[in-house]
Amino acid sequence: MKTITTRRTIRKYAEREVSETLLNRLFSEAARTQTMGNLQLYSVVVTRSAEMKEKLSPAHFNQPMVKLAPVVLTVCADFNRTSVWARQRKAIPGYDNFLSFINAATDALLFTQTLCNLMDEEGLGYCYLGTTVYMPQMIIDTLQLPKLVMPVATLTVGWPAEEPPLSDRLPNASFVHSETYHAYTPADIDTFYHEKESLPENRHFCEINQKETLAQIFTDIRYTKKDNEAMSAGLLEALKHQGFL
């Protein structure tokens, strides 16, 4: 049995089915996670067919695991179901706003994390795709998501065919603040990031990309201001399209 301390991101999967019975059990267990007002403001779209994976792939920058994983799960913030329920019960819903999106997104991400923990315990491998919010309209169109449903997380899932090394993590002192938030001094930053910056693979990243520091890899190559602004605009447009703005 795997635990959170040995959690790895898995991008290569064995040619072995992930049964519907197993997935449904894990969904039921994950549904016990905390949720606002006990409303369960999320939905999960399960993708198994090669055709649908092919359609979803461009929205995730054609990362190979989207097509190769036995199952792709798209977790959505969903206030549509609750709104339909309200109207059918002589109630007037008022969830076409940004606060409702935040509440539903929080519910969806809490469910997603609980599901990930359960899959770890089961021995399944998965990869969390942050690309879900980069080009959400493509996912909305592909999965035919109605108003007040917004994709917030994607997991590729299967039985592991690799065992990559554990990724590094910052020490507790870097993110735990006592009583109030404290400012980071230059000495703090040096201490907290020393191990990460000293890793051979990270030093190699700098060398092959001709960058002086690891931070420049993130600001100049991986998550640039230009890309962040462009994808922010797309995210806002998708939120408008889905009725949350």
mmCIF file of C-alpha atoms in Angstrom:
data_model
loop_
_atom_site.group_PDB
_atom_site.id
_atom_site.type_symbol
_atom_site.label_atom_id
_atom_site.label_comp_id
_atom_site.label_asym_id
_atom_site.label_seq_id
_atom_site.Cartn_x
_atom_site.Cartn_y
_atom_site.Cartn_z
ATOM 1 C CA MET A 1 0.000 0.000 0.000
ATOM 2 C CA LYS A 2 1.356 3.410 -0.962
ATOM 3 C CA THR A 3 1.149 6.380 1.365
ATOM 4 C CA ILE A 4 1.292 10.129 0.836
ATOM 5 C CA THR A 5 4.993 10.123 1.736
ATOM 6 C CA THR A 6 5.788 7.946 -1.289
ATOM 7 C CA ARG A 7 3.407 9.619 -3.736
ATOM 8 C CA ARG A 8 4.763 9.861 -7.273
ATOM 9 C CA THR A 9 3.391 11.354 -10.465
ATOM 10 C CA ILE A 10 2.872 8.495 -12.937
ATOM 11 C CA ARG A 11 2.867 9.225 -16.663
ATOM 12 C CA LYS A 12 3.403 5.687 -18.018
ATOM 13 C CA TYR A 13 0.743 3.026 -17.553
ATOM 14 C CA ALA A 14 0.472 -0.744 -17.949
ATOM 15 C CA GLU A 15 -1.896 -2.181 -20.542
ATOM 16 C CA ARG A 16 -4.359 -3.141 -17.844
ATOM 17 C CA GLU A 17 -7.941 -2.041 -17.398
ATOM 18 C CA VAL A 18 -9.068 0.173 -14.544
ATOM 19 C CA SER A 19 -12.431 -1.371 -13.842
ATOM 20 C CA GLU A 20 -15.638 0.631 -13.613
ATOM 21 C CA THR A 21 -16.403 -1.159 -10.347
ATOM 22 C CA LEU A 22 -13.158 0.013 -8.779
ATOM 23 C CA LEU A 23 -13.561 3.580 -10.015
ATOM 24 C CA ASN A 24 -17.129 3.807 -8.759
ATOM 25 C CA ARG A 25 -16.057 2.568 -5.327
ATOM 26 C CA LEU A 26 -13.307 5.178 -5.183
ATOM 27 C CA PHE A 27 -15.752 7.888 -6.291
ATOM 28 C CA SER A 28 -18.146 6.884 -3.516
ATOM 29 C CA GLU A 29 -15.370 6.967 -0.936
ATOM 30 C CA ALA A 30 -14.004 10.290 -2.202
ATOM 31 C CA ALA A 31 -17.500 11.763 -1.974
ATOM 32 C CA ARG A 32 -17.152 11.588 1.810
ATOM 33 C CA THR A 33 -14.728 14.519 1.665
ATOM 34 C CA GLN A 34 -15.784 17.897 3.060
ATOM 35 C CA THR A 35 -18.130 19.969 0.897
ATOM 36 C CA MET A 36 -19.837 23.356 1.166
ATOM 37 C CA GLY A 37 -23.348 23.037 2.584
ATOM 38 C CA ASN A 38 -23.224 19.295 1.882
ATOM 39 C CA LEU A 39 -24.059 20.175 -1.748
ATOM 40 C CA GLN A 40 -21.188 18.295 -3.475
ATOM 41 C CA LEU A 41 -20.573 21.027 -6.035
ATOM 42 C CA TYR A 42 -18.626 18.864 -8.506
ATOM 43 C CA SER A 43 -19.057 16.421 -11.362
ATOM 44 C CA VAL A 44 -16.597 13.987 -12.940
ATOM 45 C CA VAL A 45 -16.484 13.175 -16.648
ATOM 46 C CA VAL A 46 -14.911 9.748 -17.227
ATOM 47 C CA THR A 47 -13.163 9.358 -20.580
ATOM 48 C CA ARG A 48 -12.180 5.884 -21.765
ATOM 49 C CA SER A 49 -12.599 5.909 -25.546
ATOM 50 C CA ALA A 50 -9.592 6.555 -27.771
ATOM 51 C CA GLU A 51 -11.683 8.955 -29.840
ATOM 52 C CA MET A 52 -12.510 11.201 -26.902
ATOM 53 C CA LYS A 53 -8.943 11.110 -25.567
ATOM 54 C CA GLU A 54 -7.804 12.237 -29.015
ATOM 55 C CA LYS A 55 -10.187 15.185 -28.829
ATOM 56 C CA LEU A 56 -9.109 16.135 -25.306
ATOM 57 C CA SER A 57 -5.392 15.856 -26.008
ATOM 58 C CA PRO A 58 -4.842 19.294 -27.644
ATOM 59 C CA ALA A 59 -6.328 21.034 -24.604
ATOM 60 C CA HIS A 60 -3.516 19.461 -22.571
ATOM 61 C CA PHE A 61 -0.748 20.395 -25.015
ATOM 62 C CA ASN A 62 -0.803 16.850 -26.452
ATOM 63 C CA GLN A 63 0.920 15.345 -23.443
ATOM 64 C CA PRO A 64 1.281 11.618 -24.282
ATOM 65 C CA MET A 65 -0.382 10.272 -21.124
ATOM 66 C CA VAL A 66 -3.739 11.794 -22.119
ATOM 67 C CA LYS A 67 -3.990 9.336 -25.028
ATOM 68 C CA LEU A 68 -2.129 6.452 -23.387
ATOM 69 C CA ALA A 69 -3.791 6.311 -19.967
ATOM 70 C CA PRO A 70 -6.658 3.805 -19.638
ATOM 71 C CA VAL A 71 -8.843 6.498 -18.058
ATOM 72 C CA VAL A 72 -8.923 10.294 -18.092
ATOM 73 C CA LEU A 73 -10.966 12.017 -15.390
ATOM 74 C CA THR A 74 -12.079 15.624 -15.793
ATOM 75 C CA VAL A 75 -13.299 17.053 -12.490
ATOM 76 C CA CYS A 76 -15.620 20.037 -12.837
ATOM 77 C CA ALA A 77 -16.908 22.732 -10.551
ATOM 78 C CA ASP A 78 -20.650 22.196 -10.961
ATOM 79 C CA PHE A 79 -23.429 24.521 -9.846
ATOM 80 C CA ASN A 80 -25.665 23.394 -12.719
ATOM 81 C CA ARG A 81 -26.986 20.307 -10.935
ATOM 82 C CA THR A 82 -27.745 22.234 -7.744
ATOM 83 C CA SER A 83 -29.476 24.975 -9.743
ATOM 84 C CA VAL A 84 -31.639 22.462 -11.637
ATOM 85 C CA TRP A 85 -32.578 20.839 -8.319
ATOM 86 C CA ALA A 86 -33.474 24.223 -6.819
ATOM 87 C CA ARG A 87 -35.726 25.224 -9.713
ATOM 88 C CA GLN A 88 -37.509 21.874 -9.632
ATOM 89 C CA ARG A 89 -38.163 22.372 -5.918
ATOM 90 C CA LYS A 90 -39.735 25.835 -6.234
ATOM 91 C CA ALA A 91 -36.497 27.592 -5.204
ATOM 92 C CA ILE A 92 -34.707 30.357 -7.106
ATOM 93 C CA PRO A 93 -30.954 29.701 -7.474
ATOM 94 C CA GLY A 94 -28.479 32.580 -7.442
ATOM 95 C CA TYR A 95 -25.234 30.882 -8.342
ATOM 96 C CA ASP A 96 -24.291 32.646 -11.583
ATOM 97 C CA ASN A 97 -21.426 34.579 -9.972
ATOM 98 C CA PHE A 98 -17.732 34.360 -9.206
ATOM 99 C CA LEU A 99 -18.152 33.460 -5.521
ATOM 100 C CA SER A 100 -20.194 30.427 -6.517
ATOM 101 C CA PHE A 101 -17.445 29.362 -8.919
ATOM 102 C CA ILE A 102 -14.856 29.623 -6.133
ATOM 103 C CA ASN A 103 -17.044 27.564 -3.811
ATOM 104 C CA ALA A 104 -17.661 24.908 -6.450
ATOM 105 C CA ALA A 105 -14.001 24.853 -7.504
ATOM 106 C CA THR A 106 -12.969 24.370 -3.877
ATOM 107 C CA ASP A 107 -15.400 21.469 -3.538
ATOM 108 C CA ALA A 108 -14.125 19.930 -6.771
ATOM 109 C CA LEU A 109 -10.460 20.217 -5.799
ATOM 110 C CA LEU A 110 -11.061 18.801 -2.322
ATOM 111 C CA PHE A 111 -12.806 15.829 -3.958
ATOM 112 C CA THR A 112 -9.915 15.488 -6.406
ATOM 113 C CA GLN A 113 -7.283 15.378 -3.676
ATOM 114 C CA THR A 114 -9.225 12.824 -1.657
ATOM 115 C CA LEU A 115 -9.620 10.710 -4.793
ATOM 116 C CA CYS A 116 -5.865 10.930 -5.411
ATOM 117 C CA ASN A 117 -5.133 9.724 -1.879
ATOM 118 C CA LEU A 118 -7.520 6.790 -2.326
ATOM 119 C CA MET A 119 -5.949 5.856 -5.664
ATOM 120 C CA ASP A 120 -2.531 5.882 -3.995
ATOM 121 C CA GLU A 121 -3.789 3.412 -1.396
ATOM 122 C CA GLU A 122 -5.226 1.215 -4.162
ATOM 123 C CA GLY A 123 -1.922 1.134 -6.039
ATOM 124 C CA LEU A 124 -3.171 3.122 -9.014
ATOM 125 C CA GLY A 125 -0.957 5.688 -10.694
ATOM 126 C CA TYR A 126 -2.102 9.096 -11.829
ATOM 127 C CA CYS A 127 -0.917 12.429 -13.156
ATOM 128 C CA TYR A 128 -2.606 15.691 -12.187
ATOM 129 C CA LEU A 129 -2.775 17.974 -15.239
ATOM 130 C CA GLY A 130 -2.560 21.658 -14.409
ATOM 131 C CA THR A 131 -3.284 22.376 -18.067
ATOM 132 C CA THR A 132 -7.021 22.042 -17.389
ATOM 133 C CA VAL A 133 -7.345 25.776 -16.688
ATOM 134 C CA TYR A 134 -5.015 26.845 -19.508
ATOM 135 C CA MET A 135 -7.425 26.273 -22.394
ATOM 136 C CA PRO A 136 -10.686 25.404 -20.653
ATOM 137 C CA GLN A 137 -12.974 26.297 -23.563
ATOM 138 C CA MET A 138 -11.594 23.387 -25.592
ATOM 139 C CA ILE A 139 -12.492 21.030 -22.758
ATOM 140 C CA ILE A 140 -15.919 22.647 -22.316
ATOM 141 C CA ASP A 141 -16.697 22.170 -26.002
ATOM 142 C CA THR A 142 -15.330 18.617 -26.179
ATOM 143 C CA LEU A 143 -17.175 17.391 -23.089
ATOM 144 C CA GLN A 144 -20.301 19.444 -23.866
ATOM 145 C CA LEU A 145 -20.336 21.080 -20.451
ATOM 146 C CA PRO A 146 -23.454 23.215 -19.807
ATOM 147 C CA LYS A 147 -23.626 26.608 -18.125
ATOM 148 C CA LEU A 148 -22.369 26.694 -14.518
ATOM 149 C CA VAL A 149 -20.054 23.734 -15.115
ATOM 150 C CA MET A 150 -16.332 24.520 -15.344
ATOM 151 C CA PRO A 151 -13.405 22.083 -15.657
ATOM 152 C CA VAL A 152 -10.858 22.611 -12.881
ATOM 153 C CA ALA A 153 -8.771 19.416 -12.721
ATOM 154 C CA THR A 154 -7.794 16.484 -14.922
ATOM 155 C CA LEU A 155 -6.279 13.164 -13.859
ATOM 156 C CA THR A 156 -4.827 10.543 -16.167
ATOM 157 C CA VAL A 157 -5.225 7.210 -14.374
ATOM 158 C CA GLY A 158 -3.887 3.682 -14.758
ATOM 159 C CA TRP A 159 -1.756 0.983 -13.226
ATOM 160 C CA PRO A 160 1.866 2.219 -13.011
ATOM 161 C CA ALA A 161 4.429 1.095 -15.563
ATOM 162 C CA GLU A 162 7.205 3.169 -13.990
ATOM 163 C CA GLU A 163 8.548 4.168 -10.582
ATOM 164 C CA PRO A 164 10.077 7.628 -10.961
ATOM 165 C CA PRO A 165 12.078 9.156 -8.111
ATOM 166 C CA LEU A 166 10.319 11.217 -5.488
ATOM 167 C CA SER A 167 10.261 14.909 -6.348
ATOM 168 C CA ASP A 168 11.760 17.414 -3.948
ATOM 169 C CA ARG A 169 9.707 19.487 -1.514
ATOM 170 C CA LEU A 170 10.455 22.695 0.395
ATOM 171 C CA PRO A 171 10.881 22.407 4.188
ATOM 172 C CA ASN A 172 7.965 23.171 6.511
ATOM 173 C CA ALA A 173 9.652 26.357 7.692
ATOM 174 C CA SER A 174 9.279 27.796 4.190
ATOM 175 C CA PHE A 175 5.472 27.738 4.222
ATOM 176 C CA VAL A 176 4.359 27.528 7.863
ATOM 177 C CA HIS A 177 3.769 30.923 9.504
ATOM 178 C CA SER A 178 3.133 31.356 13.244
ATOM 179 C CA GLU A 179 0.265 33.701 14.189
ATOM 180 C CA THR A 180 0.859 36.134 11.294
ATOM 181 C CA TYR A 181 2.486 35.947 7.872
ATOM 182 C CA HIS A 182 6.179 36.824 8.059
ATOM 183 C CA ALA A 183 8.281 38.481 5.384
ATOM 184 C CA TYR A 184 10.965 36.382 3.696
ATOM 185 C CA THR A 185 14.478 37.696 4.126
ATOM 186 C CA PRO A 186 17.235 36.994 1.595
ATOM 187 C CA ALA A 187 18.730 34.594 4.142
ATOM 188 C CA ASP A 188 15.396 32.755 4.414
ATOM 189 C CA ILE A 189 15.219 32.300 0.661
ATOM 190 C CA ASP A 190 18.812 31.048 0.527
ATOM 191 C CA THR A 191 18.076 28.511 3.252
ATOM 192 C CA PHE A 192 14.713 27.304 1.967
ATOM 193 C CA TYR A 193 15.720 26.919 -1.691
ATOM 194 C CA HIS A 194 19.274 25.664 -1.239
ATOM 195 C CA GLU A 195 18.452 21.964 -1.537
ATOM 196 C CA LYS A 196 16.170 22.429 -4.560
ATOM 197 C CA GLU A 197 18.703 24.597 -6.379
ATOM 198 C CA SER A 198 21.535 22.165 -5.599
ATOM 199 C CA LEU A 199 19.877 19.094 -7.103
ATOM 200 C CA PRO A 200 21.874 17.825 -10.104
ATOM 201 C CA GLU A 201 18.804 17.703 -12.332
ATOM 202 C CA ASN A 202 17.937 21.320 -11.569
ATOM 203 C CA ARG A 203 21.485 22.484 -12.151
ATOM 204 C CA HIS A 204 21.346 20.616 -15.460
ATOM 205 C CA PHE A 205 18.101 22.434 -16.396
ATOM 206 C CA CYS A 206 19.924 25.715 -15.964
ATOM 207 C CA GLU A 207 22.873 24.582 -18.047
ATOM 208 C CA ILE A 208 20.901 23.275 -21.020
ATOM 209 C CA ASN A 209 18.616 26.327 -21.016
ATOM 210 C CA GLN A 210 21.522 28.730 -20.554
ATOM 211 C CA LYS A 211 19.997 30.284 -17.452
ATOM 212 C CA GLU A 212 21.873 31.562 -14.427
ATOM 213 C CA THR A 213 19.295 30.491 -11.830
ATOM 214 C CA LEU A 214 16.532 27.929 -11.436
ATOM 215 C CA ALA A 215 14.034 30.737 -10.832
ATOM 216 C CA GLN A 216 14.719 31.978 -14.363
ATOM 217 C CA ILE A 217 13.601 28.605 -15.720
ATOM 218 C CA PHE A 218 10.172 29.256 -14.254
ATOM 219 C CA THR A 219 9.856 32.964 -15.064
ATOM 220 C CA ASP A 220 11.460 32.965 -18.516
ATOM 221 C CA ILE A 221 10.507 29.538 -19.900
ATOM 222 C CA ARG A 222 7.896 27.512 -18.020
ATOM 223 C CA TYR A 223 5.421 30.084 -16.685
ATOM 224 C CA THR A 224 6.045 33.353 -18.436
ATOM 225 C CA LYS A 225 4.187 36.605 -17.837
ATOM 226 C CA LYS A 226 3.042 36.643 -21.463
ATOM 227 C CA ASP A 227 1.606 33.122 -21.285
ATOM 228 C CA ASN A 228 0.022 33.716 -17.882
ATOM 229 C CA GLU A 229 -1.746 36.853 -19.122
ATOM 230 C CA ALA A 230 -2.966 35.162 -22.315
ATOM 231 C CA MET A 231 -4.289 32.107 -20.479
ATOM 232 C CA SER A 232 -5.834 34.307 -17.774
ATOM 233 C CA ALA A 233 -7.804 36.064 -20.489
ATOM 234 C CA GLY A 234 -8.957 32.706 -21.843
ATOM 235 C CA LEU A 235 -9.965 31.534 -18.386
ATOM 236 C CA LEU A 236 -12.007 34.676 -17.775
ATOM 237 C CA GLU A 237 -13.736 34.293 -21.139
ATOM 238 C CA ALA A 238 -14.569 30.674 -20.332
ATOM 239 C CA LEU A 239 -15.987 31.684 -16.940
ATOM 240 C CA LYS A 240 -18.180 34.247 -18.709
ATOM 241 C CA HIS A 241 -19.255 31.662 -21.271
ATOM 242 C CA GLN A 242 -20.198 29.231 -18.488
ATOM 243 C CA GLY A 243 -22.183 31.888 -16.648
ATOM 244 C CA PHE A 244 -19.968 32.470 -13.600
ATOM 245 C CA LEU A 245 -19.048 36.050 -14.549
#
